[in-house]
Amino acid sequence: MNRGWRWIAIAATCSMVMRPLPAKAQSAGGETAATALFDEAHKLMGQRRYAEACPKFAESEHLAPSGGTLINLAECYEHTNQTASAWVAWRDAAARADAAGKADAEKHALARAAALEPTLSKLTIAIGPTSDVPGLAIARDGIDVGRAEFGVAIPVDPGHHVVEAKAPEKKPWSSSIDVAARQTEARVTVTLEDEPKPV
């Protein structure tokens, strides 16, 4: 399949739009790998092997961003019940369609994202009263969490999540939580303890 122009399904009527690759140059090796990954993921999707297809679509999108790949990735995430990831992918696809002047594709992607919103699971990371100290750093599943996210219910995919925290002169802290599908009140509270002082 030629990744220079990707066909994107935007409605049940199977009307199609084409989106070119971004203007910025892609390396030949990266583009070749992205095309191979996209084709393999597309084949796996056809075989309903979604768990294998999604990482390949994601890596293809990373190597050579494309609205078509992003839409396929969103579809794949929905099939694996990664609702938050699908929601983000649809919103990103809508933004790209808007930038490309593809109003129908934007409308379709926004509608798909809106349909997912009632199903989203959410996780709140709260900070204990004595733990909001200078230098506090928190990560969720290995990804840094910004201070603005503290205390906010953030959409996450259902499943197992690990929250870690560290700060100067505090013991490293971690907690794991299983978030159910559609659960909106999952919560972990970071509670740091002082490192023992040298004797």
PDB file of C-alpha atoms in Angstrom:
ATOM      1  CA  MET A   1       0.000   0.000   0.000  1.00  0.00           C
ATOM      2  CA  ASN A   2       1.370   3.427  -0.919  1.00  0.00           C
ATOM      3  CA  ARG A   3       1.627   5.489   2.253  1.00  0.00           C
ATOM      4  CA  GLY A   4       1.949   8.646   0.175  1.00  0.00           C
ATOM      5  CA  TRP A   5      -1.868   8.699   0.030  1.00  0.00           C
ATOM      6  CA  ARG A   6      -3.871   6.784   2.594  1.00  0.00           C
ATOM      7  CA  TRP A   7      -7.517   5.992   2.155  1.00  0.00           C
ATOM      8  CA  ILE A   8      -9.528   6.785   5.281  1.00  0.00           C
ATOM      9  CA  ALA A   9     -13.060   5.584   5.908  1.00  0.00           C
ATOM     10  CA  ILE A  10     -15.049   8.440   7.379  1.00  0.00           C
ATOM     11  CA  ALA A  11     -18.658   7.212   7.407  1.00  0.00           C
ATOM     12  CA  ALA A  12     -20.870   4.171   7.143  1.00  0.00           C
ATOM     13  CA  THR A  13     -21.503   5.119   3.543  1.00  0.00           C
ATOM     14  CA  CYS A  14     -17.795   4.372   2.968  1.00  0.00           C
ATOM     15  CA  SER A  15     -17.138   7.806   1.516  1.00  0.00           C
ATOM     16  CA  MET A  16     -13.393   8.328   1.417  1.00  0.00           C
ATOM     17  CA  VAL A  17     -10.876  11.150   1.761  1.00  0.00           C
ATOM     18  CA  MET A  18      -7.163  11.161   1.043  1.00  0.00           C
ATOM     19  CA  ARG A  19      -4.517  12.691   3.235  1.00  0.00           C
ATOM     20  CA  PRO A  20      -0.921  13.158   2.132  1.00  0.00           C
ATOM     21  CA  LEU A  21       2.042  12.671   4.380  1.00  0.00           C
ATOM     22  CA  PRO A  22       3.173  15.790   6.252  1.00  0.00           C
ATOM     23  CA  ALA A  23       5.299  18.236   4.282  1.00  0.00           C
ATOM     24  CA  LYS A  24       8.350  17.605   6.431  1.00  0.00           C
ATOM     25  CA  ALA A  25      10.707  15.117   4.891  1.00  0.00           C
ATOM     26  CA  GLN A  26      10.645  11.571   6.190  1.00  0.00           C
ATOM     27  CA  SER A  27      13.762   9.437   6.067  1.00  0.00           C
ATOM     28  CA  ALA A  28      13.600   6.696   3.447  1.00  0.00           C
ATOM     29  CA  GLY A  29      14.299   4.028   6.063  1.00  0.00           C
ATOM     30  CA  GLY A  30      11.650   5.348   8.442  1.00  0.00           C
ATOM     31  CA  GLU A  31       9.053   5.646   5.694  1.00  0.00           C
ATOM     32  CA  THR A  32       9.799   2.135   4.450  1.00  0.00           C
ATOM     33  CA  ALA A  33       9.490   0.685   7.950  1.00  0.00           C
ATOM     34  CA  ALA A  34       6.317   2.677   8.601  1.00  0.00           C
ATOM     35  CA  THR A  35       4.736   1.339   5.410  1.00  0.00           C
ATOM     36  CA  ALA A  36       5.664  -2.251   6.248  1.00  0.00           C
ATOM     37  CA  LEU A  37       4.302  -1.881   9.788  1.00  0.00           C
ATOM     38  CA  PHE A  38       1.078  -0.310   8.541  1.00  0.00           C
ATOM     39  CA  ASP A  39       0.509  -3.085   6.017  1.00  0.00           C
ATOM     40  CA  GLU A  40       1.200  -5.801   8.598  1.00  0.00           C
ATOM     41  CA  ALA A  41      -1.077  -4.145  11.158  1.00  0.00           C
ATOM     42  CA  HIS A  42      -3.822  -3.768   8.561  1.00  0.00           C
ATOM     43  CA  LYS A  43      -3.540  -7.498   7.793  1.00  0.00           C
ATOM     44  CA  LEU A  44      -3.699  -8.374  11.492  1.00  0.00           C
ATOM     45  CA  MET A  45      -6.777  -6.168  11.916  1.00  0.00           C
ATOM     46  CA  GLY A  46      -8.439  -8.120   9.119  1.00  0.00           C
ATOM     47  CA  GLN A  47      -7.690 -11.297  11.076  1.00  0.00           C
ATOM     48  CA  ARG A  48      -9.093  -9.689  14.251  1.00  0.00           C
ATOM     49  CA  ARG A  49      -5.690  -9.961  15.933  1.00  0.00           C
ATOM     50  CA  TYR A  50      -6.092  -6.503  17.395  1.00  0.00           C
ATOM     51  CA  ALA A  51      -3.647  -6.841  20.301  1.00  0.00           C
ATOM     52  CA  GLU A  52      -0.889  -7.546  17.779  1.00  0.00           C
ATOM     53  CA  ALA A  53      -2.026  -4.887  15.322  1.00  0.00           C
ATOM     54  CA  CYS A  54      -2.206  -1.882  17.676  1.00  0.00           C
ATOM     55  CA  PRO A  55       1.524  -1.630  18.537  1.00  0.00           C
ATOM     56  CA  LYS A  56       2.386  -1.859  14.843  1.00  0.00           C
ATOM     57  CA  PHE A  57      -0.023   0.926  13.931  1.00  0.00           C
ATOM     58  CA  ALA A  58       1.390   2.999  16.820  1.00  0.00           C
ATOM     59  CA  GLU A  59       4.978   2.536  15.673  1.00  0.00           C
ATOM     60  CA  SER A  60       4.023   3.272  12.060  1.00  0.00           C
ATOM     61  CA  GLU A  61       2.381   6.507  13.217  1.00  0.00           C
ATOM     62  CA  HIS A  62       5.497   7.375  15.229  1.00  0.00           C
ATOM     63  CA  LEU A  63       7.804   6.828  12.261  1.00  0.00           C
ATOM     64  CA  ALA A  64       5.670   8.632   9.662  1.00  0.00           C
ATOM     65  CA  PRO A  65       2.637  10.480  11.073  1.00  0.00           C
ATOM     66  CA  SER A  66      -0.505  10.100   8.954  1.00  0.00           C
ATOM     67  CA  GLY A  67      -4.181  10.711   9.521  1.00  0.00           C
ATOM     68  CA  GLY A  68      -4.987   7.341   7.986  1.00  0.00           C
ATOM     69  CA  THR A  69      -2.712   5.480  10.366  1.00  0.00           C
ATOM     70  CA  LEU A  70      -4.097   7.415  13.314  1.00  0.00           C
ATOM     71  CA  ILE A  71      -7.678   6.480  12.441  1.00  0.00           C
ATOM     72  CA  ASN A  72      -6.742   2.826  12.064  1.00  0.00           C
ATOM     73  CA  LEU A  73      -4.970   3.031  15.427  1.00  0.00           C
ATOM     74  CA  ALA A  74      -8.061   4.522  17.059  1.00  0.00           C
ATOM     75  CA  GLU A  75     -10.203   1.717  15.640  1.00  0.00           C
ATOM     76  CA  CYS A  76      -7.697  -0.855  16.882  1.00  0.00           C
ATOM     77  CA  TYR A  77      -7.648   0.617  20.383  1.00  0.00           C
ATOM     78  CA  GLU A  78     -11.429   0.421  20.536  1.00  0.00           C
ATOM     79  CA  HIS A  79     -11.296  -3.287  19.700  1.00  0.00           C
ATOM     80  CA  THR A  80      -8.846  -3.897  22.575  1.00  0.00           C
ATOM     81  CA  ASN A  81     -10.949  -1.840  25.023  1.00  0.00           C
ATOM     82  CA  GLN A  82      -8.194   0.778  25.352  1.00  0.00           C
ATOM     83  CA  THR A  83     -10.874   3.417  25.547  1.00  0.00           C
ATOM     84  CA  ALA A  84      -8.745   6.348  26.698  1.00  0.00           C
ATOM     85  CA  SER A  85      -6.117   5.680  24.037  1.00  0.00           C
ATOM     86  CA  ALA A  86      -8.843   5.440  21.385  1.00  0.00           C
ATOM     87  CA  TRP A  87     -10.444   8.674  22.605  1.00  0.00           C
ATOM     88  CA  VAL A  88      -7.139  10.537  22.366  1.00  0.00           C
ATOM     89  CA  ALA A  89      -6.424   9.082  18.921  1.00  0.00           C
ATOM     90  CA  TRP A  90      -9.831  10.141  17.586  1.00  0.00           C
ATOM     91  CA  ARG A  91      -9.362  13.669  18.943  1.00  0.00           C
ATOM     92  CA  ASP A  92      -5.902  13.851  17.381  1.00  0.00           C
ATOM     93  CA  ALA A  93      -7.359  12.612  14.094  1.00  0.00           C
ATOM     94  CA  ALA A  94     -10.008  15.340  14.264  1.00  0.00           C
ATOM     95  CA  ALA A  95      -7.347  17.997  14.815  1.00  0.00           C
ATOM     96  CA  ARG A  96      -5.353  16.747  11.826  1.00  0.00           C
ATOM     97  CA  ALA A  97      -8.431  16.651   9.634  1.00  0.00           C
ATOM     98  CA  ASP A  98      -9.268  20.211  10.655  1.00  0.00           C
ATOM     99  CA  ALA A  99      -5.741  21.353   9.810  1.00  0.00           C
ATOM    100  CA  ALA A 100      -6.037  19.643   6.422  1.00  0.00           C
ATOM    101  CA  GLY A 101      -9.416  21.227   5.718  1.00  0.00           C
ATOM    102  CA  LYS A 102     -11.208  17.845   5.754  1.00  0.00           C
ATOM    103  CA  ALA A 103     -14.477  18.850   7.443  1.00  0.00           C
ATOM    104  CA  ASP A 104     -16.224  15.487   6.990  1.00  0.00           C
ATOM    105  CA  ALA A 105     -13.273  13.562   8.433  1.00  0.00           C
ATOM    106  CA  GLU A 106     -13.069  15.996  11.356  1.00  0.00           C
ATOM    107  CA  LYS A 107     -16.790  15.630  12.082  1.00  0.00           C
ATOM    108  CA  HIS A 108     -16.570  11.837  11.968  1.00  0.00           C
ATOM    109  CA  ALA A 109     -13.559  11.690  14.295  1.00  0.00           C
ATOM    110  CA  LEU A 110     -15.153  14.097  16.782  1.00  0.00           C
ATOM    111  CA  ALA A 111     -18.330  12.004  16.800  1.00  0.00           C
ATOM    112  CA  ARG A 112     -16.331   8.833  17.499  1.00  0.00           C
ATOM    113  CA  ALA A 113     -14.487  10.569  20.353  1.00  0.00           C
ATOM    114  CA  ALA A 114     -17.757  11.879  21.802  1.00  0.00           C
ATOM    115  CA  ALA A 115     -19.285   8.397  21.687  1.00  0.00           C
ATOM    116  CA  LEU A 116     -16.407   7.087  23.804  1.00  0.00           C
ATOM    117  CA  GLU A 117     -16.559   9.781  26.480  1.00  0.00           C
ATOM    118  CA  PRO A 118     -19.317   8.130  28.594  1.00  0.00           C
ATOM    119  CA  THR A 119     -17.306   4.893  28.645  1.00  0.00           C
ATOM    120  CA  LEU A 120     -13.994   6.348  29.835  1.00  0.00           C
ATOM    121  CA  SER A 121     -12.304   5.117  32.984  1.00  0.00           C
ATOM    122  CA  LYS A 122     -10.602   7.792  35.072  1.00  0.00           C
ATOM    123  CA  LEU A 123      -7.837   7.794  37.648  1.00  0.00           C
ATOM    124  CA  THR A 124      -7.131  10.562  40.133  1.00  0.00           C
ATOM    125  CA  ILE A 125      -3.668  10.949  41.654  1.00  0.00           C
ATOM    126  CA  ALA A 126      -4.007  12.834  44.918  1.00  0.00           C
ATOM    127  CA  ILE A 127      -1.135  14.180  47.001  1.00  0.00           C
ATOM    128  CA  GLY A 128      -1.107  13.671  50.762  1.00  0.00           C
ATOM    129  CA  PRO A 129      -1.035  16.854  52.846  1.00  0.00           C
ATOM    130  CA  THR A 130       2.616  16.412  53.855  1.00  0.00           C
ATOM    131  CA  SER A 131       3.815  15.029  50.525  1.00  0.00           C
ATOM    132  CA  ASP A 132       3.498  18.070  48.241  1.00  0.00           C
ATOM    133  CA  VAL A 133       7.111  19.065  48.712  1.00  0.00           C
ATOM    134  CA  PRO A 134       9.659  20.831  46.469  1.00  0.00           C
ATOM    135  CA  GLY A 135      11.109  18.512  43.851  1.00  0.00           C
ATOM    136  CA  LEU A 136       8.148  16.120  43.922  1.00  0.00           C
ATOM    137  CA  ALA A 137       8.082  14.011  40.736  1.00  0.00           C
ATOM    138  CA  ILE A 138       5.279  11.597  39.872  1.00  0.00           C
ATOM    139  CA  ALA A 139       4.947   9.090  37.052  1.00  0.00           C
ATOM    140  CA  ARG A 140       1.984   6.985  35.945  1.00  0.00           C
ATOM    141  CA  ASP A 141       2.992   3.830  34.090  1.00  0.00           C
ATOM    142  CA  GLY A 142       6.430   5.323  33.524  1.00  0.00           C
ATOM    143  CA  ILE A 143       5.086   8.603  32.058  1.00  0.00           C
ATOM    144  CA  ASP A 144       5.694  11.850  33.929  1.00  0.00           C
ATOM    145  CA  VAL A 145       2.577  13.424  35.447  1.00  0.00           C
ATOM    146  CA  GLY A 146       2.437  17.222  35.388  1.00  0.00           C
ATOM    147  CA  ARG A 147       1.530  19.152  38.514  1.00  0.00           C
ATOM    148  CA  ALA A 148      -1.642  20.411  36.830  1.00  0.00           C
ATOM    149  CA  GLU A 149      -2.896  16.803  36.781  1.00  0.00           C
ATOM    150  CA  PHE A 150      -2.632  16.344  40.554  1.00  0.00           C
ATOM    151  CA  GLY A 151      -6.118  15.796  41.981  1.00  0.00           C
ATOM    152  CA  VAL A 152      -7.768  15.650  38.537  1.00  0.00           C
ATOM    153  CA  ALA A 153      -9.633  12.596  37.229  1.00  0.00           C
ATOM    154  CA  ILE A 154      -7.622  11.744  34.097  1.00  0.00           C
ATOM    155  CA  PRO A 155      -8.909   9.246  31.497  1.00  0.00           C
ATOM    156  CA  VAL A 156      -6.902   6.011  31.490  1.00  0.00           C
ATOM    157  CA  ASP A 157      -7.306   2.682  29.769  1.00  0.00           C
ATOM    158  CA  PRO A 158      -8.990   0.039  31.937  1.00  0.00           C
ATOM    159  CA  GLY A 159      -6.497  -2.303  33.553  1.00  0.00           C
ATOM    160  CA  HIS A 160      -3.453  -2.277  35.801  1.00  0.00           C
ATOM    161  CA  HIS A 161      -1.652   1.001  36.503  1.00  0.00           C
ATOM    162  CA  VAL A 162       1.410   1.859  38.572  1.00  0.00           C
ATOM    163  CA  VAL A 163       1.968   5.266  40.155  1.00  0.00           C
ATOM    164  CA  GLU A 164       5.434   6.204  41.408  1.00  0.00           C
ATOM    165  CA  ALA A 165       6.658   9.235  43.304  1.00  0.00           C
ATOM    166  CA  LYS A 166       9.988  10.593  44.495  1.00  0.00           C
ATOM    167  CA  ALA A 167      11.282  13.750  46.097  1.00  0.00           C
ATOM    168  CA  PRO A 168      14.492  14.929  47.754  1.00  0.00           C
ATOM    169  CA  GLU A 169      15.029  13.473  51.221  1.00  0.00           C
ATOM    170  CA  LYS A 170      11.960  11.226  50.807  1.00  0.00           C
ATOM    171  CA  LYS A 171      11.727   7.469  50.351  1.00  0.00           C
ATOM    172  CA  PRO A 172      10.686   6.367  46.850  1.00  0.00           C
ATOM    173  CA  TRP A 173       6.980   5.549  46.801  1.00  0.00           C
ATOM    174  CA  SER A 174       4.843   3.432  44.495  1.00  0.00           C
ATOM    175  CA  SER A 175       1.341   2.038  44.364  1.00  0.00           C
ATOM    176  CA  SER A 176      -0.547  -0.110  41.872  1.00  0.00           C
ATOM    177  CA  ILE A 177      -4.235  -0.037  41.091  1.00  0.00           C
ATOM    178  CA  ASP A 178      -6.583  -1.965  38.830  1.00  0.00           C
ATOM    179  CA  VAL A 179      -9.044   0.361  37.120  1.00  0.00           C
ATOM    180  CA  ALA A 180     -12.251  -1.231  35.871  1.00  0.00           C
ATOM    181  CA  ALA A 181     -14.005  -0.366  32.621  1.00  0.00           C
ATOM    182  CA  ARG A 182     -16.130   2.777  33.051  1.00  0.00           C
ATOM    183  CA  GLN A 183     -14.783   3.316  36.582  1.00  0.00           C
ATOM    184  CA  THR A 184     -14.540   7.066  37.110  1.00  0.00           C
ATOM    185  CA  GLU A 185     -13.586   7.313  40.785  1.00  0.00           C
ATOM    186  CA  ALA A 186     -10.365   5.279  40.887  1.00  0.00           C
ATOM    187  CA  ARG A 187      -7.918   7.072  43.151  1.00  0.00           C
ATOM    188  CA  VAL A 188      -4.440   6.747  44.605  1.00  0.00           C
ATOM    189  CA  THR A 189      -2.957   9.069  47.212  1.00  0.00           C
ATOM    190  CA  VAL A 190       0.758   9.731  47.257  1.00  0.00           C
ATOM    191  CA  THR A 191       2.094   9.559  50.812  1.00  0.00           C
ATOM    192  CA  LEU A 192       5.836  10.101  51.143  1.00  0.00           C
ATOM    193  CA  GLU A 193       7.952   9.258  54.151  1.00  0.00           C
ATOM    194  CA  ASP A 194      11.225  10.888  55.155  1.00  0.00           C
ATOM    195  CA  GLU A 195      14.471   9.140  54.340  1.00  0.00           C
ATOM    196  CA  PRO A 196      16.292   8.082  57.509  1.00  0.00           C
ATOM    197  CA  LYS A 197      18.795  10.724  58.493  1.00  0.00           C
ATOM    198  CA  PRO A 198      22.430   9.664  58.772  1.00  0.00           C
ATOM    199  CA  VAL A 199      23.480   8.863  62.301  1.00  0.00           C
TER     200      VAL A 199
END
